[in-house]
Amino acid sequence: MDLIRDAIRTIPDYPKPGIQFRDVTTLLSDARAFRATVDLLVQPWAGAKIDKVAGIEARGFILGGAVAHQLSVGFAPVRKRGKLPHETLIEEYELEYGSDAIEIHVDAVEAGDRVLLIDDLLATGGTAEAAIKLLQRAGAEVLGAAFVVDLPALGGAERLKTLGVPVQCLVDFDGA
Ligand code: AMP
């Protein structure tokens, strides 16, 4: 885990004062750390009969794509509003100031699909909760949500557990 933790760069006060931005681009550029990260994200699900991996834009695409490849399953992109070309399902969620929305294609998953959700970082859990709701509205069963980083102070893991979705995080960092 130190290999992974040490490969994540912290940018203080980005994108605004008081936020410690946990930058995984340095992890992605480190071959050993990237490989170890994907291996650890895949491990719990190797025998779980996953049908599809869903990844949240944008860093969740990189990690989720690698996890899907490793599990030999397809990949479903969860994107910011307005980016997907075909018919979509949309879910709004609250931000500190205002709201945002994410979408999936209506045919991104099939009813009954067993889906694993991937993103780089779990903060308040608002984005992941919206993604889980979208996948469930499309008829999928979300078996778990996996992240490289957890910020436990922001309560995201608890929030997802109340939805009945098991959460796996590889490392955690203090603060916001
Ligand atoms: P949330 O919906 O609050 O769980 O926020 C999660 C999303 O925001 C993820 O897609 C993260 O990439 C991004 N994010 C939130 N806080 C941070 C942070 N401190 N460092 C890096 N990314 C963050």
Short mmCIF file of C-alpha atoms and ligand atoms in Angstrom, two decimals:
data_model
loop_
_atom_site.label_atom_id
_atom_site.label_comp_id
_atom_site.label_asym_id
_atom_site.label_seq_id
_atom_site.Cartn_x
_atom_site.Cartn_y
_atom_site.Cartn_z
CA MET A 1 0.00 0.00 0.00
CA ASP A 2 2.95 2.36 0.59
CA LEU A 3 3.82 1.91 -3.08
CA ILE A 4 0.38 3.24 -4.00
CA ARG A 5 0.17 5.94 -1.33
CA ASP A 6 3.64 7.27 -2.16
CA ALA A 7 2.81 7.43 -5.88
CA ILE A 8 -0.12 9.82 -5.28
CA ARG A 9 0.85 13.50 -5.44
CA THR A 10 -0.84 16.04 -3.16
CA ILE A 11 -1.48 19.52 -4.53
CA PRO A 12 -2.40 21.90 -1.69
CA ASP A 13 -5.23 24.41 -2.19
CA TYR A 14 -6.36 23.04 -5.57
CA PRO A 15 -8.87 23.76 -7.07
CA LYS A 16 -9.63 26.09 -4.15
CA PRO A 17 -8.15 27.01 -0.76
CA GLY A 18 -8.45 24.26 1.87
CA ILE A 19 -8.68 21.36 -0.61
CA GLN A 20 -5.77 18.93 -0.72
CA PHE A 21 -6.04 17.57 -4.26
CA ARG A 22 -4.95 13.91 -4.40
CA ASP A 23 -3.49 13.69 -7.88
CA VAL A 24 -3.38 10.13 -9.26
CA THR A 25 -1.70 11.09 -12.55
CA THR A 26 1.63 10.39 -10.85
CA LEU A 27 0.37 6.93 -9.86
CA LEU A 28 -0.83 6.24 -13.42
CA SER A 29 2.58 7.18 -14.81
CA ASP A 30 4.39 4.77 -12.44
CA ALA A 31 4.21 1.31 -14.05
CA ARG A 32 4.63 -0.69 -10.80
CA ALA A 33 2.18 1.42 -8.83
CA PHE A 34 -0.41 1.40 -11.65
CA ARG A 35 -0.15 -2.36 -12.03
CA ALA A 36 -0.39 -2.94 -8.26
CA THR A 37 -3.42 -0.65 -8.07
CA VAL A 38 -5.30 -2.49 -10.82
CA ASP A 39 -4.36 -5.88 -9.35
CA LEU A 40 -5.69 -4.86 -5.92
CA LEU A 41 -8.91 -3.42 -7.36
CA VAL A 42 -9.51 -6.65 -9.32
CA GLN A 43 -8.56 -9.14 -6.59
CA PRO A 44 -11.83 -9.23 -4.57
CA TRP A 45 -13.88 -9.70 -7.75
CA ALA A 46 -11.86 -12.36 -9.56
CA GLY A 47 -14.39 -15.13 -8.83
CA ALA A 48 -17.50 -12.96 -8.49
CA LYS A 49 -19.04 -13.32 -11.95
CA ILE A 50 -19.01 -9.60 -12.75
CA ASP A 51 -20.77 -8.77 -16.04
CA LYS A 52 -19.56 -5.19 -16.48
CA VAL A 53 -17.36 -2.51 -14.97
CA ALA A 54 -18.68 1.06 -14.82
CA GLY A 55 -16.17 3.92 -14.48
CA ILE A 56 -16.81 7.56 -13.59
CA GLU A 57 -15.38 10.32 -15.83
CA ALA A 58 -12.51 10.88 -16.14
CA ARG A 59 -9.95 9.05 -14.00
CA GLY A 60 -12.46 6.27 -13.41
CA PHE A 61 -12.26 5.54 -17.14
CA ILE A 62 -8.53 4.80 -16.97
CA LEU A 63 -8.74 2.63 -13.86
CA GLY A 64 -12.09 1.05 -14.75
CA GLY A 65 -10.95 0.25 -18.27
CA ALA A 66 -7.93 -1.60 -16.93
CA VAL A 67 -10.06 -3.45 -14.36
CA ALA A 68 -12.61 -4.44 -17.04
CA HIS A 69 -9.81 -5.74 -19.26
CA GLN A 70 -8.38 -7.78 -16.41
CA LEU A 71 -11.82 -9.25 -15.58
CA SER A 72 -12.52 -9.86 -19.31
CA VAL A 73 -15.78 -7.91 -19.16
CA GLY A 74 -17.17 -4.83 -20.92
CA PHE A 75 -16.94 -1.24 -19.72
CA ALA A 76 -19.76 1.29 -19.17
CA PRO A 77 -18.78 5.00 -19.06
CA VAL A 78 -20.54 7.24 -16.53
CA ARG A 79 -20.14 10.77 -17.95
CA LYS A 80 -20.83 14.37 -17.05
CA ARG A 81 -24.04 15.81 -18.45
CA GLY A 82 -24.19 16.30 -22.23
CA LYS A 83 -21.21 14.18 -23.28
CA LEU A 84 -22.87 10.92 -24.34
CA PRO A 85 -24.26 10.81 -27.91
CA HIS A 86 -27.04 8.22 -27.59
CA GLU A 87 -30.19 8.20 -25.43
CA THR A 88 -29.28 8.51 -21.75
CA LEU A 89 -30.48 8.19 -18.18
CA ILE A 90 -29.56 11.20 -16.07
CA GLU A 91 -29.16 11.68 -12.33
CA GLU A 92 -28.64 15.01 -10.59
CA TYR A 93 -26.71 15.31 -7.35
CA GLU A 94 -25.92 18.09 -4.89
CA LEU A 95 -22.56 19.82 -4.73
CA GLU A 96 -21.35 22.14 -1.97
CA TYR A 97 -22.67 24.99 -4.13
CA GLY A 98 -25.41 24.03 -6.61
CA SER A 99 -25.83 20.73 -8.37
CA ASP A 100 -24.36 18.62 -11.14
CA ALA A 101 -25.53 15.67 -13.20
CA ILE A 102 -24.10 12.48 -14.65
CA GLU A 103 -25.42 10.18 -17.34
CA ILE A 104 -25.16 6.68 -18.77
CA HIS A 105 -26.42 5.37 -22.08
CA VAL A 106 -29.75 3.58 -21.65
CA ASP A 107 -28.13 0.43 -23.05
CA ALA A 108 -24.82 0.75 -21.13
CA VAL A 109 -25.87 -2.18 -18.94
CA GLU A 110 -28.54 -4.85 -19.29
CA ALA A 111 -31.22 -5.64 -16.71
CA GLY A 112 -29.75 -8.11 -14.24
CA ASP A 113 -26.11 -7.26 -15.02
CA ARG A 114 -23.77 -7.59 -12.06
CA VAL A 115 -21.75 -4.37 -12.11
CA LEU A 116 -18.63 -3.14 -10.33
CA LEU A 117 -18.29 0.67 -10.06
CA ILE A 118 -14.79 2.24 -10.18
CA ASP A 119 -13.48 5.76 -9.55
CA ASP A 120 -10.18 7.19 -8.38
CA LEU A 121 -11.37 8.88 -5.19
CA LEU A 122 -14.27 8.77 -2.74
CA ALA A 123 -14.96 12.11 -1.02
CA THR A 124 -18.58 12.88 -0.01
CA GLY A 125 -19.83 9.96 -2.10
CA GLY A 126 -22.31 12.18 -3.97
CA THR A 127 -20.96 11.30 -7.41
CA ALA A 128 -20.73 7.58 -6.70
CA GLU A 129 -24.22 7.55 -5.15
CA ALA A 130 -25.64 9.15 -8.32
CA ALA A 131 -23.76 6.60 -10.46
CA ILE A 132 -25.14 3.71 -8.38
CA LYS A 133 -28.68 5.08 -8.73
CA LEU A 134 -28.26 5.36 -12.50
CA LEU A 135 -26.99 1.79 -12.82
CA GLN A 136 -29.80 0.52 -10.61
CA ARG A 137 -32.39 2.47 -12.65
CA ALA A 138 -31.00 0.70 -15.73
CA GLY A 139 -31.72 -2.62 -13.97
CA ALA A 140 -28.19 -3.51 -12.92
CA GLU A 141 -27.15 -4.98 -9.59
CA VAL A 142 -24.23 -2.96 -8.21
CA LEU A 143 -22.11 -5.54 -6.40
CA GLY A 144 -19.52 -3.10 -5.16
CA ALA A 145 -17.82 0.26 -5.54
CA ALA A 146 -14.01 0.41 -5.54
CA PHE A 147 -11.74 3.45 -5.25
CA VAL A 148 -8.02 4.03 -4.97
CA VAL A 149 -8.39 6.80 -2.37
CA ASP A 150 -10.86 7.34 0.46
CA LEU A 151 -11.21 10.63 2.34
CA PRO A 152 -12.95 9.18 5.44
CA ALA A 153 -13.55 12.63 6.98
CA LEU A 154 -16.10 13.32 4.23
CA GLY A 155 -18.20 10.21 4.95
CA GLY A 156 -18.53 8.78 1.43
CA ALA A 157 -18.01 5.16 2.45
CA GLU A 158 -20.77 5.37 5.07
CA ARG A 159 -23.10 6.98 2.55
CA LEU A 160 -22.59 4.18 0.01
CA LYS A 161 -22.99 1.49 2.66
CA THR A 162 -26.44 2.86 3.50
CA LEU A 163 -27.31 2.11 -0.14
CA GLY A 164 -26.29 -1.49 0.53
CA VAL A 165 -23.24 -1.30 -1.75
CA PRO A 166 -19.97 -2.68 -0.33
CA VAL A 167 -17.07 -0.23 -0.63
CA GLN A 168 -13.40 -1.02 -1.16
CA CYS A 169 -10.66 1.64 -0.95
CA LEU A 170 -6.94 1.00 -1.23
CA VAL A 171 -5.57 3.95 0.78
CA ASP A 172 -7.01 6.78 2.84
CA PHE A 173 -5.89 10.34 3.47
CA ASP A 174 -6.85 12.77 6.25
CA GLY A 175 -8.88 15.87 5.60
CA ALA A 176 -10.74 17.12 2.54
P1 AMP B 1 -17.55 13.15 -4.18
O1 AMP B 1 -18.73 13.12 -5.10
O2 AMP B 1 -17.60 14.24 -3.16
O3 AMP B 1 -17.28 11.78 -3.56
O4 AMP B 1 -16.29 13.52 -5.09
C1 AMP B 1 -15.68 12.54 -5.83
C2 AMP B 1 -15.17 13.06 -7.15
O5 AMP B 1 -14.51 14.33 -7.02
C3 AMP B 1 -14.17 12.09 -7.71
O6 AMP B 1 -14.44 11.91 -9.09
C4 AMP B 1 -12.82 12.72 -7.46
O7 AMP B 1 -11.98 12.53 -8.55
C5 AMP B 1 -13.10 14.20 -7.20
N1 AMP B 1 -12.47 14.69 -5.94
C6 AMP B 1 -13.12 15.14 -4.84
N2 AMP B 1 -12.27 15.54 -3.88
C7 AMP B 1 -11.03 15.35 -4.36
C8 AMP B 1 -9.68 15.54 -3.84
N3 AMP B 1 -9.45 16.02 -2.59
N4 AMP B 1 -8.65 15.19 -4.63
C9 AMP B 1 -8.86 14.70 -5.88
N5 AMP B 1 -10.08 14.50 -6.43
C10 AMP B 1 -11.15 14.81 -5.69
#
